Amino acid sequence: MRKSILPLLPVLVLAACSQPVASDLKLNDLEYFERQGVNVLVYSNTFSGGFNDEKNSGIEVIHHGVRTVQGGAVRLSNTPEQWDLVPQSTSRIVDADAGSIEVGLRYPDYDFDSRIVTTAVGKAVRIDVYLDKPLPKELEGDAGFNLEFLPSQYWNKAYLMDGKPGRFPRYSASLTTTRPNEEKVKQYKGYRTYDDRGTGRFVDPLPLVTGHSMVLAPDAPERMIKVTSEDAELMLFDGRLLAQNGWYVLRSLLPSGKTGKVLSWTVEPNAVPGWIREPNVGFSQVGYIPSQPKVAVIELDKLDKPRATAEVFKVNADGTTSRAFSGPVTSWGDYYKYHYVKFDFSSVREPGVYFLRYGDVETNDFIIDDSVYERITDATSDVWIPIHMNHMMVNEGYRIWHGEPFKEGYLQAPANTDHFDLHSQGPIDTKFKALQLIPGLNVGGYFDAGDFDIETGSNISVVQNLVSDWERFHPMRDETFVSEKQRYVDLHRPDGVPDVLQYIEHGVLNLVAQAENIGHMSQTLSNSVLDNYHHLGDAAAITDGLHYDPRLKPYEKSADGKSSGTPDDMWAFTTRNPGLDLQAATMFAAASRALAGYNDDLSRRALAQSKRLMKEGTELMQNNPMAARMRGRGFGNMSTNLQLYVSTGEQHYLDDFQQQIWPALDRMVNSAIQPALDAIPYLDAAYKERLRPYVEEYKHYLDSLETENPYGVPIGLGNWASSGSVVSYGTTASFASQYFPEIVSPEYALKAAGYLFGCHPYHNYSLVAAVGATRPKEVFYGNNRADFSFIPGNVAPGVLFRHPDHFENYDDWPFLWGQNEGTIAGNTSYLIFGAALQNTIKQ
Ligand SMILES: [Ca+2]
Ligand SMILES: [Ca+2]
Ligand SMILES: [Ca+2]
C-alpha cells in the first residue's frame, strides 16, 4: 500500500500538483518511463508462463490511462498465441543516470539469449536488441522483436506506413500461408494449438503492410504512436487470424549470423498536451436502499484539482431533472497512481431515479428504492448456471446455447501425462487401461469457467454452495426446466421443481459417477488435446461424439458410424488425491440431505460414497505422513468436520471442529470467522458467546480496510482479480451482522455490493453481467467471448492490478481471464452472497 492521507493541507497538495511536468519521457522512481498521458513500462510485468499468454507482459504502454500496447519482447513467431513459448526474464537492470532499462531474455528450449535495452530519448523510447551469440540456426527467419497493440483500441483507425495510408481491420481477413509442421517453432511442452486436418502444415499469417516508419492512429491523438526502424523492416500482422484473442503485432525479424546491436526501434507515443484523465465516479449501478450509507468514491488523476462539492440530481416523472442534494467532497488520499475523494449523499432517501454530477462529469442514472437488491442473483440462477450444465442440450427461447457435449464419454488418461490446464496423471491407479473408456462419466457436472472441463474440486464447491444456499435460504425459485432423462434444459420454463435442487442433482450426478466408476474422485475430466481445449462456441462441437478407435486413421469414421480415428475424446485424470476424496465425502453428505425426498436414489448413493470415501480417504491420509501433517491445518478441514457433524451427529467430528476453530481464530480471525459463524446454528449459546470477542476483533479488521484502500473492501493484487474475495468478504460480513447485529452493521456487506456493482477503480461499470444495473460490463471471458458478449449473471474477477501501480478492467476486450472470466465455483458463491445480503437487509 502506498497511501498517504492528505486531508489537512489541501492548499499545499494543489501547489504540488500544479507544477509543470517535463514534456520528455523520464524514468520515474517506480522504474517506468513517464510523461503526462504516457507510461512506458519495461518488464514491470514479466512473462509468467502460467497459461503462457496473459497479454500482460514485456514492454507495455499505458496511453492516456489505457494499457494499449504490451508484449514487447523477442518472440519466435509472427503472431504468438497462447501456448507459444514465452521468454524467461533473466535480468532487469535499471540505470537511472542513463535513463535506461536493460532486460535479459532467454528461451531455454533453444539455449537462446538476448538483451533488450530501452532508453528514453526525448519524447520517445529507443528499443535496442542485442545478441551476444548469433541467432540459433533453427530460429533464423522466425525470431524477431514484437510489439502488440490492442485491437479494440485500434480497429477502424488509420495508419500510415512510410506515408502510405491504410486502416486497421475491424475483423481479421488478411492473407496467410502454410508451412510444413517441421518448421513450426515448438509450442508449450510440445503441444499443438492447431488441428492441421492431416495436411502436415501450419498456418502462418502474412503481413498486412511493411515499411520502415509507421504512424498508428494519426486520426486519434490519444492512440497515436510512431514507430521507426532504421535497418530492419517493420511488418504489421493481425494476430486474430490464428486466435481470436490475438493482437495486432508489429515486428522486425532479427538478422542471422550477427552479434552486438542487431535491431533498433524508436517508439514515440503521442501525448495530448495537458491531458488529465476524466474522473471515474464510482457508485452502485444497481442503486441503493433508502436507509443505507451512500458514498461515491471518485478516482482522480493526480494532476486533477479536486472539487469542493458534488451534486445529486433527481429525474422527475415529467422527464425534467432537479437538484436533490449538494454536499462536500472529502479527500481520502492517494492509492497507487490516482488520488481519491469521496462524496457522501446518504441523506438522499426518497425513492426515485437519480444521477450524480461531479464537475463536468454526469453519471448515468441509478435507483434508490427498497427493492434494488431483490433481483441481483436472478440472472446467475436462471441463466448463467443452467448454461454451464454439461452433458445437456441447453435452450433459451429461439436459441440453443449448446448441444449435448461429450457423448462418447471419457477415456482413462495415459500414465505420466502432464496437462495444459494445471493437472497431471501419475501412474494409472484404476482398473482401466490407458485410453480405455471409463463408463458412466458423461452425465451431470458443470463447465469450469470459460472452458469446458469438469474440475472436480470446483464442482464439489458448486454442490456445497448450492446445498448451503438451499439449507440456509430455501430458494423456491423455479424458472428452469431440467430433464436429466431428455438431457435437455430450457431456460425460463418452470417445471414444478425448485431450480437449486435440480442444480444440486446435476452436480452430484457427475461426482457420484466419478466415485462409483473410477473408485475415487478424479482431478479433472478434461480435454486430451490442446487444439480443442481453447474451443469457442457450441460445447457439443468440441469432440466428434464418436469413440476414438486408434485402428482408424485420423478423420476416418468406422463403417457403423460409431467410432472415429480422431483422437479428440476427453480424458479422466484419475490420480488419487485423498484430500479431494475427503472434500467429496463432505459434499456428498450434505448433498444427500438436500436430495432426500426429491431424488432418494441419488441421495442414498451420495451417502454411500460419502461414507466409503471418508473411510478410505482418512486411511490414506494416515498412511501419508505429509498429508497427515497438513490435515487440520486448512479451514477446509474445519468445514469438513462441521459438515460431517451436521450430517452424522457424531460427536468426534464436533470435537475435532472445536479443537481446530479456536486456534484458527487466534491465528487469523478474518479468515476463520466464516467457518466459525457457520457453526452457530448447530451449537449452543455458550459457543456463540465465546465467539463474541472474535467478532469484535473481526469488526476491527473490517474497519481497517477503510484505511487500506479508498473502497474499504479487500482488494487483491494477484494475477486473478479480486471480486471473489470481495464476494466472500461480503458474505461473511452479512452473516456476522445477522448473528451479531450489535457489533457488525450491514454497511460492510453493502460496501461489498457497491464495489461489485460499480464503486471500484478504473471504470464504474457493474462487474456482474446484466444484473439490475444501469451500466453492467458488456464483455466477459465466457465461452461466447469471441462474440464480444457475455453470459448473463457472470461475475467478472474485475479490476486487475498490473505492476507497479495500474488497475484495469477492459470492457471492450473480453480475452483477459484474470479480469473477465467468471467461474462456476465463484458464481455459485455469488448466489449465497446475494441471498445473505437480501436476508441482512430484511432484518
Ligand atoms: Ca478449466
Ligand atoms: Ca425448475
Ligand atoms: Ca471422439
XYZ file of C-alpha atoms in Angstrom, residues 313-324 352-355 357 362 365:
19
model
C -29.957 15.155 -9.296
C -33.352 13.551 -9.380
C -35.055 12.518 -12.603
C -38.689 13.570 -12.260
C -41.818 11.889 -13.554
C -42.180 14.502 -16.301
C -38.637 13.854 -17.555
C -37.166 17.005 -16.045
C -34.351 16.887 -13.530
C -33.901 18.774 -10.304
C -31.076 19.039 -7.803
C -31.761 16.839 -4.786
C -36.598 7.596 -7.211
C -34.233 7.825 -10.153
C -31.073 9.865 -9.635
C -27.706 10.702 -11.118
C -22.699 15.325 -11.052
C -22.556 13.448 -15.139
C -28.805 7.216 -13.537
